[in-house]
Short mmCIF file of C-alpha atoms in Angstrom, two decimals:
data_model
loop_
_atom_site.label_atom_id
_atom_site.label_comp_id
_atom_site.label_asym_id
_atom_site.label_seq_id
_atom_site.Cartn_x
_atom_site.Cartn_y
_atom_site.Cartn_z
CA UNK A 1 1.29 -72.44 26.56
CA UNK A 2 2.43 -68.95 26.73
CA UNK A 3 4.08 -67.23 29.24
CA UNK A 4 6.04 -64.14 29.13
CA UNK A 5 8.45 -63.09 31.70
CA UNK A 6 8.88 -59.48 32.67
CA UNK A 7 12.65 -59.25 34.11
CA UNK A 8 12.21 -55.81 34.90
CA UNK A 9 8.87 -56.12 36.74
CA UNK A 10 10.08 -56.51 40.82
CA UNK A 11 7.61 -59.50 40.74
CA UNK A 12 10.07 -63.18 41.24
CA UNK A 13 10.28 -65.06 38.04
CA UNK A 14 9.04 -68.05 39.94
CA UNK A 15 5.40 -66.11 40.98
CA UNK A 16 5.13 -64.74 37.27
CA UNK A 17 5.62 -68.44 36.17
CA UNK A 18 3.13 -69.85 38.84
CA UNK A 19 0.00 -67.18 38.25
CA UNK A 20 0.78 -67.61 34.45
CA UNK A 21 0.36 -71.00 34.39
CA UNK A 22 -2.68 -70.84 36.59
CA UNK A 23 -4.27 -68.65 34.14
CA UNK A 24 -3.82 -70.84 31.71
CA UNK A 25 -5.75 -73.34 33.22
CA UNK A 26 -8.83 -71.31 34.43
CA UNK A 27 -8.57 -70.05 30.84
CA UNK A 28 -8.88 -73.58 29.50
CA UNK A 29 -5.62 -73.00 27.38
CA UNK A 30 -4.01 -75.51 29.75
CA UNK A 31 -6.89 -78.95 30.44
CA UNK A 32 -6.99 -81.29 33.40
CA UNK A 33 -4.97 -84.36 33.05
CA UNK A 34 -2.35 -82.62 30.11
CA UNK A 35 1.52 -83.26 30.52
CA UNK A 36 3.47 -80.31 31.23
CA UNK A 37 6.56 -79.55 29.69
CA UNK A 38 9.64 -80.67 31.66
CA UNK A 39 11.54 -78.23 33.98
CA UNK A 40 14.12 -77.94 31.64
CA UNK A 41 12.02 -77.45 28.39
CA UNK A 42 10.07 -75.16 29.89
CA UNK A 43 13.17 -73.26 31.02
CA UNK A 44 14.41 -73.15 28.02
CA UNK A 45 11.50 -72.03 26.29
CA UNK A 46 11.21 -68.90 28.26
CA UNK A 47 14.70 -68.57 28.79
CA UNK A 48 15.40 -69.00 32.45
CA UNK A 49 17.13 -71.59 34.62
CA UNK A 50 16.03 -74.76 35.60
CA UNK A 51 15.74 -74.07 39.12
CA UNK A 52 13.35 -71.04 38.92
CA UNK A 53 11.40 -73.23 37.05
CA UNK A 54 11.30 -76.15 39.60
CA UNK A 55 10.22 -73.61 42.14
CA UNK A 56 7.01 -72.26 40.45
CA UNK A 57 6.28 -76.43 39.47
CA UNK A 58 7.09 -77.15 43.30
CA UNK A 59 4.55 -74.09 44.47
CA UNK A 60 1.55 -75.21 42.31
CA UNK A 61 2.42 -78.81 43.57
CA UNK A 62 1.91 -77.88 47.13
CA UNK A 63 -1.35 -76.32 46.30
CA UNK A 64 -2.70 -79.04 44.20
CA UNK A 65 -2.88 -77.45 41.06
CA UNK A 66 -0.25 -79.89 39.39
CA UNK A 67 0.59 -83.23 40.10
CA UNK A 68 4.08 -84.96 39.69
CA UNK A 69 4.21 -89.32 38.56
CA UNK A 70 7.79 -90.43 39.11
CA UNK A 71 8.65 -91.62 35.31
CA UNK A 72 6.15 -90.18 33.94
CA UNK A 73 6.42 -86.23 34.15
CA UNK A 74 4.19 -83.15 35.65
CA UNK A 75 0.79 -83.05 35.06
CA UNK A 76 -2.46 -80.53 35.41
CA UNK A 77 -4.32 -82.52 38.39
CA UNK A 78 -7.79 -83.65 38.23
CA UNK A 79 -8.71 -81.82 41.55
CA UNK A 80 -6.96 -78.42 41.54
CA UNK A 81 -7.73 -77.16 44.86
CA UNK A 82 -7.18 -73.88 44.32
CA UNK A 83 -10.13 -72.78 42.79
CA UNK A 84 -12.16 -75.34 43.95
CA UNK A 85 -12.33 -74.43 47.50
CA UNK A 86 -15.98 -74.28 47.70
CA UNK A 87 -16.02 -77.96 47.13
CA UNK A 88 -14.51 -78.80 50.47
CA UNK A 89 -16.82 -76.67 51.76
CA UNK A 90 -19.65 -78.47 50.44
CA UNK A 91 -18.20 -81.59 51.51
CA UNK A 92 -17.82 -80.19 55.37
CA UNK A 93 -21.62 -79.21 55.18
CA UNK A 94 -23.06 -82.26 54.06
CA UNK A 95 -21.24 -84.21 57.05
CA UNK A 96 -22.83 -81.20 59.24
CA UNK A 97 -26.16 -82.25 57.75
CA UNK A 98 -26.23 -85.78 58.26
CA UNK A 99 -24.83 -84.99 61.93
CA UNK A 100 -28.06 -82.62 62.47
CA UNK A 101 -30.29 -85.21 60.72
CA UNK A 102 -28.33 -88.10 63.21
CA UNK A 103 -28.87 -86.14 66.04
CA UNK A 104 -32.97 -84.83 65.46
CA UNK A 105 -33.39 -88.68 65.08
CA UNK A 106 -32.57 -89.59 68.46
CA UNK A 107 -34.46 -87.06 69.87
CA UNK A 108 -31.86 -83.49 69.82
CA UNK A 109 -33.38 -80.09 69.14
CA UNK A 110 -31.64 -77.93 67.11
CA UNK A 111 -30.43 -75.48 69.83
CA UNK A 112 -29.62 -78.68 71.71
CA UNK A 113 -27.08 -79.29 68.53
CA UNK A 114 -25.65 -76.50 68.48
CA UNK A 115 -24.88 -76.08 72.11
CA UNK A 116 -23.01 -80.00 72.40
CA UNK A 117 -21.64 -78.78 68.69
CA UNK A 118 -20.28 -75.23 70.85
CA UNK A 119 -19.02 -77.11 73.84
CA UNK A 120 -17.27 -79.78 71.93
CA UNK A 121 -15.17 -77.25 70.29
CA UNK A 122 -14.55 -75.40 73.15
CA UNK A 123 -13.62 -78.35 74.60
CA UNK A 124 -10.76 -78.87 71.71
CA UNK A 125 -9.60 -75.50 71.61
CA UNK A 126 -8.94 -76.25 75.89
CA UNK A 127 -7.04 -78.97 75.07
CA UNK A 128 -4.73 -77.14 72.13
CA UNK A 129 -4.23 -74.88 74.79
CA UNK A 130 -2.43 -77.04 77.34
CA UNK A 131 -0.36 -78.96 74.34
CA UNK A 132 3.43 -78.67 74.58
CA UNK A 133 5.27 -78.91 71.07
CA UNK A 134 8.90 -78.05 69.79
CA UNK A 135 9.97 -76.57 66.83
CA UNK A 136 13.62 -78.09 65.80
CA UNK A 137 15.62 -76.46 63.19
CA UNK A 138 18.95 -75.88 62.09
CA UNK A 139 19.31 -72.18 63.30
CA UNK A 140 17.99 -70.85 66.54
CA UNK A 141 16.47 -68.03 64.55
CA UNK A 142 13.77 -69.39 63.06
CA UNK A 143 13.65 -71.85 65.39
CA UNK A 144 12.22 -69.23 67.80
CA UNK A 145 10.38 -67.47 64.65
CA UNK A 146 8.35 -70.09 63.81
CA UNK A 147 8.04 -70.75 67.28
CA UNK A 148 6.38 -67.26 67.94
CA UNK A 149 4.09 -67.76 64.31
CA UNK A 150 2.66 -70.96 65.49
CA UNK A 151 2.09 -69.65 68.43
CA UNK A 152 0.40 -67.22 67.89
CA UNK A 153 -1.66 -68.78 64.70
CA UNK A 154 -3.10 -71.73 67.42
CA UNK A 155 -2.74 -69.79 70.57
CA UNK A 156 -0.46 -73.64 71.80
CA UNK A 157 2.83 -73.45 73.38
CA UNK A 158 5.85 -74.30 71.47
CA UNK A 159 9.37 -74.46 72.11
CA UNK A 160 12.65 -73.56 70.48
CA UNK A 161 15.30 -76.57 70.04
CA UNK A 162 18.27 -77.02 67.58
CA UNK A 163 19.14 -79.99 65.80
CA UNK A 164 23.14 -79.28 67.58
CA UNK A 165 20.94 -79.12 70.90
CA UNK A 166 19.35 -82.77 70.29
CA UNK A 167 22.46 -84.21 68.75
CA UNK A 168 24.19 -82.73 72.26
CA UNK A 169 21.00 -84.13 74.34
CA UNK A 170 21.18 -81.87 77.71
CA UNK A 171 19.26 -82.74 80.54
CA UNK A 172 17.40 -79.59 79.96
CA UNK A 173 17.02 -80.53 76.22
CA UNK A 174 15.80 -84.15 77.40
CA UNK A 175 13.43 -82.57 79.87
CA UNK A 176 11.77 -80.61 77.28
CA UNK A 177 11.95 -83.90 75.06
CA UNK A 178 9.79 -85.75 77.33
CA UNK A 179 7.18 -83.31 78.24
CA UNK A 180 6.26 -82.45 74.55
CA UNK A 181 3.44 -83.94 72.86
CA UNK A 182 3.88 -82.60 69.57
CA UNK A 183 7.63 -81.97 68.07
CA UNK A 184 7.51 -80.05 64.76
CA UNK A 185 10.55 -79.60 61.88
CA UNK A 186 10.48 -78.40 58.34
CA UNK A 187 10.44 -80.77 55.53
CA UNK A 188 13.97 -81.53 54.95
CA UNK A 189 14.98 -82.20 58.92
CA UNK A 190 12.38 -84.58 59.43
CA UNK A 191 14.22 -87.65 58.87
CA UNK A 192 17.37 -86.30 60.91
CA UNK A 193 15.23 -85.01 63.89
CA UNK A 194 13.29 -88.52 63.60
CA UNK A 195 17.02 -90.01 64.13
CA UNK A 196 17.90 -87.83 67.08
CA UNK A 197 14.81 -88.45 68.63
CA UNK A 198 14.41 -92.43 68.04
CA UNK A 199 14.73 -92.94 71.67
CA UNK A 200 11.74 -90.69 72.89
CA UNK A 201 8.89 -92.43 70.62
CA UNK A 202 6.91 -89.65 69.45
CA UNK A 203 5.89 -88.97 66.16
CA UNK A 204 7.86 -86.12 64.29
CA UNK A 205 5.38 -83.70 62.49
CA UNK A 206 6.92 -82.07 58.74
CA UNK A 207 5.35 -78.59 57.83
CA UNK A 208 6.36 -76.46 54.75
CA UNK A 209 8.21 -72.81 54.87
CA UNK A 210 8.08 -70.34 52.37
CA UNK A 211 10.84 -67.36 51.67
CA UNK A 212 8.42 -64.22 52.14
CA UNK A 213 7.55 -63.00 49.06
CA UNK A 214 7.69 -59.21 50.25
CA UNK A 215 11.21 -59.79 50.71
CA UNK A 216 12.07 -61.22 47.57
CA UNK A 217 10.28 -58.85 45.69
CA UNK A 218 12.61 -55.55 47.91
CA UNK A 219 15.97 -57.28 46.76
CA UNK A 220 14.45 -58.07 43.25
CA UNK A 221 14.07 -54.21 42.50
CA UNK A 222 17.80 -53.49 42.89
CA UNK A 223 19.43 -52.78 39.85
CA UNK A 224 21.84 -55.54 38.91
CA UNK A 225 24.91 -53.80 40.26
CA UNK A 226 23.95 -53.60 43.69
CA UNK A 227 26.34 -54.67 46.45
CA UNK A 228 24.10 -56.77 49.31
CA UNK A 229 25.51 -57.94 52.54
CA UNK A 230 24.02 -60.43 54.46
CA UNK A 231 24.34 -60.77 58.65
CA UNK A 232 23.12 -64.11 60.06
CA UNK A 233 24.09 -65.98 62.84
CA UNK A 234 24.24 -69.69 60.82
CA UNK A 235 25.82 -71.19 57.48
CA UNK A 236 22.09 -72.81 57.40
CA UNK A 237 20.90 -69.43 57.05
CA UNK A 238 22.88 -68.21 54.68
CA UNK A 239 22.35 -71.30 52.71
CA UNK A 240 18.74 -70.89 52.63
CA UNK A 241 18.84 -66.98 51.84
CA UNK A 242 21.29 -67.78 48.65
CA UNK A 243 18.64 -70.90 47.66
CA UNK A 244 15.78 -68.48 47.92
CA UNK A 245 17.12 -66.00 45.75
CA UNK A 246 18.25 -68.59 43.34
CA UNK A 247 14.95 -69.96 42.73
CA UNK A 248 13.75 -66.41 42.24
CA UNK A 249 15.64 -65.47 39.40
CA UNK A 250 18.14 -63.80 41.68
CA UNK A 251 21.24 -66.01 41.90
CA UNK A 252 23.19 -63.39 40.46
CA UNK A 253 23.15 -60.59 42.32
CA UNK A 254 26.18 -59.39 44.74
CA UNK A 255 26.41 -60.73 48.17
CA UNK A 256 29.00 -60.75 50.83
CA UNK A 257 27.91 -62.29 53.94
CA UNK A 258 29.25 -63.32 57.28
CA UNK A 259 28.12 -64.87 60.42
CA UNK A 260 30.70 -63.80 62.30
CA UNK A 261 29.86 -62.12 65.85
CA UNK A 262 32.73 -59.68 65.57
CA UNK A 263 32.08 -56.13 65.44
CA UNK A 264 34.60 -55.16 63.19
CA UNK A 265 33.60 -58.26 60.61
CA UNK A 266 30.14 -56.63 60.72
CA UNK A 267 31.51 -53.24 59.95
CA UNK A 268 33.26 -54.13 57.21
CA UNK A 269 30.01 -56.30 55.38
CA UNK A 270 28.01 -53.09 56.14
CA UNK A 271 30.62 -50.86 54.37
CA UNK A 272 31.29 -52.82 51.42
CA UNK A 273 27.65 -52.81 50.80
CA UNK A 274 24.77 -50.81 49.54
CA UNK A 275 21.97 -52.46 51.17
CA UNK A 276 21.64 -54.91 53.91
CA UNK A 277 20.12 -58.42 54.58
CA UNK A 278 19.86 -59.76 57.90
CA UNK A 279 17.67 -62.62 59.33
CA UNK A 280 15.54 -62.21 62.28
CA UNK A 281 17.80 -62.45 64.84
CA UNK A 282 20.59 -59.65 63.85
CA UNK A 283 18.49 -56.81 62.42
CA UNK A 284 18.89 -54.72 66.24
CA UNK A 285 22.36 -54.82 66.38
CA UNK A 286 22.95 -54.62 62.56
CA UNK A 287 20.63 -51.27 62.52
CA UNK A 288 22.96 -49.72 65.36
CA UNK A 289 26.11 -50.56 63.51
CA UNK A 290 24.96 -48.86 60.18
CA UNK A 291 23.39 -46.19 62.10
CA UNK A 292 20.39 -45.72 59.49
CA UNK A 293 22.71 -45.08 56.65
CA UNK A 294 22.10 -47.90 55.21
CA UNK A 295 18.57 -49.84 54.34
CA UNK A 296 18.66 -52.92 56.21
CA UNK A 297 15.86 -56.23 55.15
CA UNK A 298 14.95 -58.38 57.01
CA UNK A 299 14.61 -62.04 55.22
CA UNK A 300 11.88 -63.57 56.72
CA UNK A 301 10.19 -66.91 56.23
CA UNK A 302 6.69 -67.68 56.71
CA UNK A 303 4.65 -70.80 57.60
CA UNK A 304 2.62 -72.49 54.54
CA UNK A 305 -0.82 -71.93 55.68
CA UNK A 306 -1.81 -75.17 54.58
CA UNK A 307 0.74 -76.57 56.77
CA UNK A 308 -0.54 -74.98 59.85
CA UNK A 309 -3.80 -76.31 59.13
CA UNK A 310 -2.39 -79.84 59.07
CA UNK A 311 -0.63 -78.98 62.85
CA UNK A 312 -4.19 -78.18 63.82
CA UNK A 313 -5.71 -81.43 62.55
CA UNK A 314 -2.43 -83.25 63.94
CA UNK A 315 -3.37 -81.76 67.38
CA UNK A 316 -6.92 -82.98 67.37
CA UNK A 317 -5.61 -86.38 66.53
CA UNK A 318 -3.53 -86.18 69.49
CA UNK A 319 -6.58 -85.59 71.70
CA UNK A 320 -8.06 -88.26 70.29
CA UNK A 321 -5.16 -90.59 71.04
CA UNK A 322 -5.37 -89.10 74.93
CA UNK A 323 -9.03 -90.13 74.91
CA UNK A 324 -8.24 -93.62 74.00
#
């Protein structure tokens, strides 16, 4: 397997590792059902950490192109569902097929079909409509950020909670609790939120986030000696911004950070630095402290499309349930 890693590129290690090693499998250089090397052999082979690695294994994972086996190591998976989209899509018009063939047998037309097949989803997209969900995380930033992106990406309502806000249970917070139908975390709160939330009895939906790669690709192009600051409002945050950049190939760059909401321990980040970080929720009043004389980036995170997909599909289930 070869892969060569250009450091000077702008382009995070972990996305040079993850389209190389695709193209070694449409290429045929890399066959279904062969081991991969290990996180740390590979790292070492191409001279990186561990964790930049584990990223680019953990992104092909997620789409199906590899396939972990707990003892026995990483593998090339027998279905890689990258590139073999069209299959679903095969698979989703033969079950429209025998559904037309069903439905001429008992005595549908065609446009008959199509119009129950048009009402039925109209129907469904009516019901996503009147669903309530939360979104809990660990920050109210992207609490309310992915918030607004599911919103928008299923046209549902959804509403902002903390995991301090459920661990505090207001009435307001319990209100909101008991009128959702749908409550929605990352990944690695789902066990916590499912804790918080024992005593409501509703199933706690995971989805995936991803750092956005435009953003790690603007902080990549600094030159080494850059100064960054970072302005969030959470430890979480900052956390996750630092984790980010380490699995990009960027955990040594220069930042000072602060979540503080004093103006002068803004100031000070902002002067000590050459360029800016902020998460969603402090660009505005970062940009008037550094009155444009400084470049200020957001760090956003985006929903994994998959993921939303899945929220979708959970929804419909959830109508189903209703119907029952």
């Amino acid at each position: 397997m070869n892969i060569y890693i250009d450091k000077k590129s702008g382009i995070p290690i972990y996305i040079q590792i993850k389209s190389q090693i695709m193209e070694e499998i449409k290429n045929g250089n890399l066959k279904i059902g062969e081991k991969m090397p290990t996180e740390r052999e590979l790292a070492k082979l191409i001279n990186t950490s561990r964790n930049t690695v584990s990223a680019a294994y953990n992104l092909l994972e997620q789409e199906g192109v590899l396939v972990s086996y707990q003892g026995r190591g990483t593998f090339v998976a027998e279905e890689a569902k990258t590139w073999k989209q069209h299959d679903i899509k095969d698979k989703i018009l033969k079950f429209i097929d025998l559904a037309i063939e069903e439905a001429i047998e008992m005595g549908f037309s065609t446009k008959e079909f199509f119009a129950l097949v048009q009402e039925r989803i109209k129907e469904k997209e009516e019901f996503i409509k009147k669903i309530n969900a939360v979104f809990i995380e660990c920050n109210i930033e992207q609490a309310k950020d992915f918030s607004m992106q599911l919103s928008e990406a299923i046209n549902f309502n959804v509403i902002p909670l903390t995991i301090s806000e459920l661990s505090n249970m207001a009435d307001k917070t319990k209100k909101v609790m008991e009128q959702s139908q749908l409550v929605i975390t990352t990944f690695n709160h789902v066990n916590e939120v499912r804790n918080l939330i024992s005593n409501f009895n509703k199933d706690v939906f995971g989805i995936a986030i991803n750092p956005s790669l435009e953003t790690i690709v603007k902080i990549a192009r600094y030159p080494k000696e850059t100064k960054f600051g970072l302005v969030c409002l959470s430890r979480e945050f900052h956390f996750k911004v630092e984790n980010a950049l380490k699995s990009a190939g960027l955990e040594n760059i220069l930042i000072e950070a602060t979540i503080s909401r004093k103006q002068e321990d803004i100031q000070n980040v902002i002067d000590n630095s050459d360029v800016l970080i902020v998460s969603p929720g402090r660009k505005s009043e970062v940009l008037r402290l550094s009155k444009g004389k400084k470049e200020v980036i957001r760090f956003d995170y985006n929903l994994d499309h998959d993921s939303v997909k899945a929220v979708i599909a959970k929804m419909i289930e959830i109508k189903s349930k209703y119907n029952g």
